Coordinates of C-alpha atoms in Angstrom, one line a residue:
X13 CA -122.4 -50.1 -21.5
X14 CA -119.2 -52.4 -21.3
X15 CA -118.7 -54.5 -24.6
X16 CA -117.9 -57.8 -24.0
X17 CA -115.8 -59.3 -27.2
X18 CA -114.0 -62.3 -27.4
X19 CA -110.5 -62.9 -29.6
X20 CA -109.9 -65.7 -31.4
X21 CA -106.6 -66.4 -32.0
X22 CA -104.6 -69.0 -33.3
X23 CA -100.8 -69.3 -31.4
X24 CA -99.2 -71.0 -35.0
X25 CA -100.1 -68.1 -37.4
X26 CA -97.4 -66.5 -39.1
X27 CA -94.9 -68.0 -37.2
X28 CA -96.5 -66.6 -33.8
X29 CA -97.3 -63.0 -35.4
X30 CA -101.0 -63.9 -33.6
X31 CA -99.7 -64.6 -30.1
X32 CA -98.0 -61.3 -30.2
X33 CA -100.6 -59.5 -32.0
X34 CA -103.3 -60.6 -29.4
X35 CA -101.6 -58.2 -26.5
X36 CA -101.6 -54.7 -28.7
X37 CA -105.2 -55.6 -30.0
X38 CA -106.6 -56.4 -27.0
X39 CA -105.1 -53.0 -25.5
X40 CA -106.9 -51.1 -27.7
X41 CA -110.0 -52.8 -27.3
X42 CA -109.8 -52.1 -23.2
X43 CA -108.4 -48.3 -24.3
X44 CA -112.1 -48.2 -26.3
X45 CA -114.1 -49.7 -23.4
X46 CA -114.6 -53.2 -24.1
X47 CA -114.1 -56.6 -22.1
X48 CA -112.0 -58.6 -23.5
X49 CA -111.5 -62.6 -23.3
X50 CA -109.0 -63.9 -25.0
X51 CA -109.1 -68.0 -26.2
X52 CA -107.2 -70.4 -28.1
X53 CA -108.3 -73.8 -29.3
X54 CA -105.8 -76.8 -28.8
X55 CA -106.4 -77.4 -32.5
X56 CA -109.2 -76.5 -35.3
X57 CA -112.3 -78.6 -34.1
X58 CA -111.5 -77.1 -30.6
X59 CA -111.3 -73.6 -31.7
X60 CA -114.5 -73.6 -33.5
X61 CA -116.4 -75.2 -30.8
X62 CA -115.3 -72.3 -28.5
X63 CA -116.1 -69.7 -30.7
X64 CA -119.4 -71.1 -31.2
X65 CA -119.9 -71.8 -27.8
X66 CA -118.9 -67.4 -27.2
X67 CA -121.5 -66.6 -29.7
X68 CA -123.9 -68.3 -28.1
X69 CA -123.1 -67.1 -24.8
X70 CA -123.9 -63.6 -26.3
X71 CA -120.7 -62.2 -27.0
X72 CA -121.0 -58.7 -28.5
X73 CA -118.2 -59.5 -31.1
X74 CA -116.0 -62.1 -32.5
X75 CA -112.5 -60.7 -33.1
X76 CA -110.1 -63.4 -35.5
X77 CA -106.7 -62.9 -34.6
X78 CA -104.3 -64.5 -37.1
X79 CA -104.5 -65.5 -41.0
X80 CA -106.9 -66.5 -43.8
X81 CA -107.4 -69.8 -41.8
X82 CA -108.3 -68.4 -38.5
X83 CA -110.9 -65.9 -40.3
X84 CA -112.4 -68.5 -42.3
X85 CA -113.0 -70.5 -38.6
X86 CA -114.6 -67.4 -37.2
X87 CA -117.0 -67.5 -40.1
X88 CA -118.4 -70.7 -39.3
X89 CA -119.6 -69.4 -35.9
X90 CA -120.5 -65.7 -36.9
X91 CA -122.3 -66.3 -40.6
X92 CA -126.1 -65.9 -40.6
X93 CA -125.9 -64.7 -36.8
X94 CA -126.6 -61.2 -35.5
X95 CA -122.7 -60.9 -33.9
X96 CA -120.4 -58.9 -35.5
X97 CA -116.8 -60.4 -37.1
X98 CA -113.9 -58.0 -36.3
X99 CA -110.0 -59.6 -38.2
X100 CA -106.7 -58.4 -36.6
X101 CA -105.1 -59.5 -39.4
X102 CA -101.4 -61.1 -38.5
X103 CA -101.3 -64.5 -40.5
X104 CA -99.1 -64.9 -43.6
X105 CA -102.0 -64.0 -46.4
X106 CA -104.4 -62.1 -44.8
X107 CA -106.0 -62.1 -48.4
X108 CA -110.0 -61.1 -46.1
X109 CA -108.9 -58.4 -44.4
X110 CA -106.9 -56.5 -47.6
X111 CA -110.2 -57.3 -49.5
X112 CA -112.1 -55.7 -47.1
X113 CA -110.5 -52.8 -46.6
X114 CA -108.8 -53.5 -43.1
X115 CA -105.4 -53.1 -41.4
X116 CA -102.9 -55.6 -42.5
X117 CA -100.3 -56.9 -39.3
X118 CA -101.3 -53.3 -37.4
X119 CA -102.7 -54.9 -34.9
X120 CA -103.4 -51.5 -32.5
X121 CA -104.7 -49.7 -35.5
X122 CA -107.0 -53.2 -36.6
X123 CA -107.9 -53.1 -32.1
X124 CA -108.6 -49.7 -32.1
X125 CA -111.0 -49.9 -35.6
X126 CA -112.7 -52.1 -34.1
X127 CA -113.5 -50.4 -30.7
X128 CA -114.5 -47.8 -32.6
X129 CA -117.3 -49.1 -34.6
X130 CA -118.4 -51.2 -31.3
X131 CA -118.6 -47.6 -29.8
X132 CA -120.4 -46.0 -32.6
X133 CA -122.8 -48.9 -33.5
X134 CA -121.6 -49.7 -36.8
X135 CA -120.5 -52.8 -38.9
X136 CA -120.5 -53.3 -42.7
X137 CA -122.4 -56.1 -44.0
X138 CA -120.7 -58.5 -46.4
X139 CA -121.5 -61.2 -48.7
X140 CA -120.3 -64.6 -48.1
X141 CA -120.0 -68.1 -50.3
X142 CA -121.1 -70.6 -48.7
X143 CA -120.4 -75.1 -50.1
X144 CA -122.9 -77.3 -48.4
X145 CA -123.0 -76.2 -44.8
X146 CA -118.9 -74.1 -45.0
X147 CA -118.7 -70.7 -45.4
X148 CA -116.0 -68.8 -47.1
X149 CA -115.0 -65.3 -47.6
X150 CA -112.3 -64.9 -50.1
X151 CA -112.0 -67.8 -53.2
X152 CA -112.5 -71.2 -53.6
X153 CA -109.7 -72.3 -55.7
X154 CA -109.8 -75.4 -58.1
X155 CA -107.0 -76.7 -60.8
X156 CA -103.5 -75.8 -60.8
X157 CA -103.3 -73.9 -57.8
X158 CA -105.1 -76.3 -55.8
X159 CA -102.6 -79.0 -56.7
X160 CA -100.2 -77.2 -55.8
X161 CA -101.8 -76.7 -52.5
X162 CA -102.6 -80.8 -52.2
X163 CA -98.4 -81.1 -53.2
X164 CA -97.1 -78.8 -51.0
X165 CA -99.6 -79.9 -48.1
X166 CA -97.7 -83.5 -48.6
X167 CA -94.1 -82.3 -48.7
X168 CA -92.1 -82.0 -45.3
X169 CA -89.3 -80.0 -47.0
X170 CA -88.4 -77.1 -47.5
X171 CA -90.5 -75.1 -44.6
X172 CA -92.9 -72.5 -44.8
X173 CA -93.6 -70.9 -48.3
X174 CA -90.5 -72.2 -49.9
X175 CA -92.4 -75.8 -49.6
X176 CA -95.3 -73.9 -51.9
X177 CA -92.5 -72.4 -55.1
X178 CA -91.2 -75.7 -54.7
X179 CA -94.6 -77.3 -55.0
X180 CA -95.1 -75.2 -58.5
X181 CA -92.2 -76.1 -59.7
X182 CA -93.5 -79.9 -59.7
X183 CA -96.8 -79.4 -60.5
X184 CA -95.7 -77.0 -63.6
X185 CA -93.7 -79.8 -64.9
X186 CA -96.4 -82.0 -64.7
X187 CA -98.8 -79.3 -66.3
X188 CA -102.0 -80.3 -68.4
X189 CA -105.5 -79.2 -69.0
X190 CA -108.3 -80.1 -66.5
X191 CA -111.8 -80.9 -68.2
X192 CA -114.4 -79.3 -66.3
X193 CA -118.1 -79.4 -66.0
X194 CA -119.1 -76.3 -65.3
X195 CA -122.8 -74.7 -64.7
X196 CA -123.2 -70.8 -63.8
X197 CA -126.7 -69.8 -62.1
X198 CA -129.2 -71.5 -64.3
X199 CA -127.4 -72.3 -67.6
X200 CA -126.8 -75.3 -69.2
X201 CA -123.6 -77.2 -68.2
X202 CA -120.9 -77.1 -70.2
X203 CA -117.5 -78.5 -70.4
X204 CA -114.1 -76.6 -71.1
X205 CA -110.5 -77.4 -70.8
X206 CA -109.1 -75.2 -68.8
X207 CA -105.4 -74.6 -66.0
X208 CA -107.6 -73.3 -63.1
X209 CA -110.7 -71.8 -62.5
X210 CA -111.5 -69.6 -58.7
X211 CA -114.4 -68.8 -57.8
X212 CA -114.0 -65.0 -55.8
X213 CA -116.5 -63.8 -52.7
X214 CA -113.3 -61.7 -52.3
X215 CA -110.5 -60.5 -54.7
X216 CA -107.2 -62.2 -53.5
X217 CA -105.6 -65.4 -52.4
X218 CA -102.5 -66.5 -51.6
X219 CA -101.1 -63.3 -49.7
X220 CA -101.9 -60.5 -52.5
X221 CA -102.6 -62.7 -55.6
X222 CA -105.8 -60.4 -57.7
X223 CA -107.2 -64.0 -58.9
X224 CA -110.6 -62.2 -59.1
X225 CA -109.6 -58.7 -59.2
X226 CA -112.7 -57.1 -59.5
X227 CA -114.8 -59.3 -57.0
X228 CA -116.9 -57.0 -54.3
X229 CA -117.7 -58.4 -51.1
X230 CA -121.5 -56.4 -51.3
X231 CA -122.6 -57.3 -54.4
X232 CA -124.5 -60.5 -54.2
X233 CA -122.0 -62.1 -56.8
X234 CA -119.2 -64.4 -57.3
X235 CA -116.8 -63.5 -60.0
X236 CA -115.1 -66.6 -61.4
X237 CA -112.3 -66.7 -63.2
X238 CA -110.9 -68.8 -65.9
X239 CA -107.5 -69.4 -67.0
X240 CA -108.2 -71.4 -70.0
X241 CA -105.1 -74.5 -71.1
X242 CA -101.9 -72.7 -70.9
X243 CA -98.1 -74.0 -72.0
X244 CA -96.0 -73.8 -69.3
X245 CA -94.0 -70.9 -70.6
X246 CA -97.4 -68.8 -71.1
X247 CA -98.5 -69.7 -67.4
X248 CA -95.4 -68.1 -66.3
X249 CA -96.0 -65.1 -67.8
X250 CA -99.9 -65.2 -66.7
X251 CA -99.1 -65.0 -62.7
X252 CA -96.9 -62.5 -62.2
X253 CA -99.9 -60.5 -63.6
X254 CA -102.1 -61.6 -61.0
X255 CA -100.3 -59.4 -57.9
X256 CA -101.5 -56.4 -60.3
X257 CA -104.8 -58.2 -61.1
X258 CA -104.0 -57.5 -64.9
X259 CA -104.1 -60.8 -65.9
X260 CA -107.9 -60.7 -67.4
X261 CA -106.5 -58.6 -70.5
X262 CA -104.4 -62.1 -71.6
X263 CA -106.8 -63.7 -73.8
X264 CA -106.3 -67.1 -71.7
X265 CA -108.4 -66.1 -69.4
X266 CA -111.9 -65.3 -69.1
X267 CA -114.2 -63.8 -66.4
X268 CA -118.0 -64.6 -65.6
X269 CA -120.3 -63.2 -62.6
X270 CA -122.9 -65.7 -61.1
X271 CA -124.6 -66.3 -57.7
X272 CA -124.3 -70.0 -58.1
X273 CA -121.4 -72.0 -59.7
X274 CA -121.2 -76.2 -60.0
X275 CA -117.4 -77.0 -61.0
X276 CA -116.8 -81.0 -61.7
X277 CA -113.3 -82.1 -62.7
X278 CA -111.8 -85.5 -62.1
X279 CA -109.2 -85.6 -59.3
X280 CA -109.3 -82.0 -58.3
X281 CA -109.8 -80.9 -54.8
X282 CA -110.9 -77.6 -54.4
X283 CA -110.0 -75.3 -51.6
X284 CA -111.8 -72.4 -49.7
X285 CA -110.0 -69.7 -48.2
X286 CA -106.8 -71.7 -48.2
X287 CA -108.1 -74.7 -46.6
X288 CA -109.6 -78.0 -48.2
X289 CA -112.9 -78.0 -48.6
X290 CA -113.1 -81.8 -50.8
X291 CA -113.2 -83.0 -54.2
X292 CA -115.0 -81.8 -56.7
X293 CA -117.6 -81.8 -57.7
X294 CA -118.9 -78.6 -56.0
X295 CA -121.7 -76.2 -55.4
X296 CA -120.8 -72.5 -54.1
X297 CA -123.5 -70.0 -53.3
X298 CA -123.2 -66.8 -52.6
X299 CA -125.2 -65.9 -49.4
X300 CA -125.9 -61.9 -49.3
X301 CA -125.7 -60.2 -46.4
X302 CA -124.3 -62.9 -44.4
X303 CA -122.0 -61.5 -42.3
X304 CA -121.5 -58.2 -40.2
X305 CA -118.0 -56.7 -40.1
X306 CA -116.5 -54.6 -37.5
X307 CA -114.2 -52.0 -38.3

């Protein structure tokens, strides 16, 4: 029986890495088989409604073509249904599919994966977080790096990831503690100072950074980490630890495991797979079982 699977993709990821990515993926889905429809929203709101509208039409899979962003969009359409997610990862982080184990900017090898679990029946099934009625797959962020985000979101200059360093920069001179309210599962609430604090469905954000090294996808729990209030010289020396994911050992920063975590700050926006989700306050939940991955 032909599968019939639909890509996803979104033309402004990585610079066009999607666009071009699309052909070799869907070349190896047809070499394994499958139909394949390709579509691309005009912007965000049109893309979702499209790939809701093919998962409702019965689409045997819903294949992401593209970054962080374009995965966390397939999400809302696939979570909590019975049709499978397949990622051809070719965005700039692609933070979901190294978490899960995937190819990263291969996009025959990420095609052909995925025709091959379509042909042999099988998907993994994954954990998700989900804030009010948005899903996420990787961290929601909140402190220090989400300012960073909010700064470099404003600037115009310099382009691509340069804008970001240069965004730390500012931010780091501006650095102070954030007082949190914070509640894990069914605690009492507390409040701490603290630089940041992510919340991990998956391990890694910002293209390879281990915020939550030791998060699994298929465990039912979020691991949360805490970099307590950090000098600016001792935040430097804390991230370059977090590509290795050895950054727990610094005794700034503390790690907890819950299933539901509330995180109030004043003036903090918090972010969700890269992109904004609001301020905080915020509830995230993690949602077993809540999505099927192909490959």
């Amino acid at each position: 029986m032909t599968r019939e699977i639909t890509l996803l993709v979104n033309p402004a990821a990585g610079r066009g890495r999607a666009t071009r990515a699309a052909g070799p993926a869907a070349r190896a889905l047809r070499d394994a088989g499958c139909s394949v429809r390709v579509v691309a929203g005009a912007d965000p709101p049109d893309a979702l409604a499209r790939a809701r509208q093919a998962v409702a039409d019965g689409t045997d899979g819903l294949v992401a073509v593209g970054g962080d962003g374009m995965v966390g969009l397939a999400l809302q359409a696939v979570a909590g249904t019975a049709t499978p997610l397949g990622v051809v990862a070719a965005g700039t982080g692609n933070d979901f599919a190294r978490a899960a184990g995937l190819p990263v900017k291969d996009p025959a090898a990420a095609g052909t994966a995925i025709g091959r679990a379509l042909r042999e029946g099988r998907t993994r099934v994954l954990d998700l977080g989900r804030i009010g009625d948005r899903w996420f797959g990787t961290v929601l962020a909140s402190g220090f790096d989400s300012r960073v985000n909010d700064r470099g979101n404003r600037m115009r200059w310099p382009t691509g990831r340069y804008r970001y360093d240069v965004a730390m920069l500012a931010e780091l001179a501006a650095l102070r503690p954030i007082r949190y309210r914070v509640r894990f599962d069914d605690a009492p609430e507390r409040e701490i100072e603290a630089t940041l604090i992510a919340v991990g469905n998956g391990s890694s954000y910002g293209g390879g950074m281990r915020i939550c090294a030791d998060a699994r996808m298929d465990d039912g729990l979020f691991d949360v980490c805490v970099v307590g209030p950090c000098s600016r010289t001792t935040l430097l020396r804390v991230f370059p630890r977090v590509y290795r994911g050895t950054h727990p050992a610094h005794p700034a920063v503390t790690v907890h495991r819950a299933a539901r975590v509330r995180l109030a700050a004043e003036g903090v926006t918090g972010y969700a797979d890269g992109e904004p989700v609001g301020p905080l306050p915020l509830v995230a939940e993690t949602v077993p079982r809540a999505v099927r991955l192909l490959g």
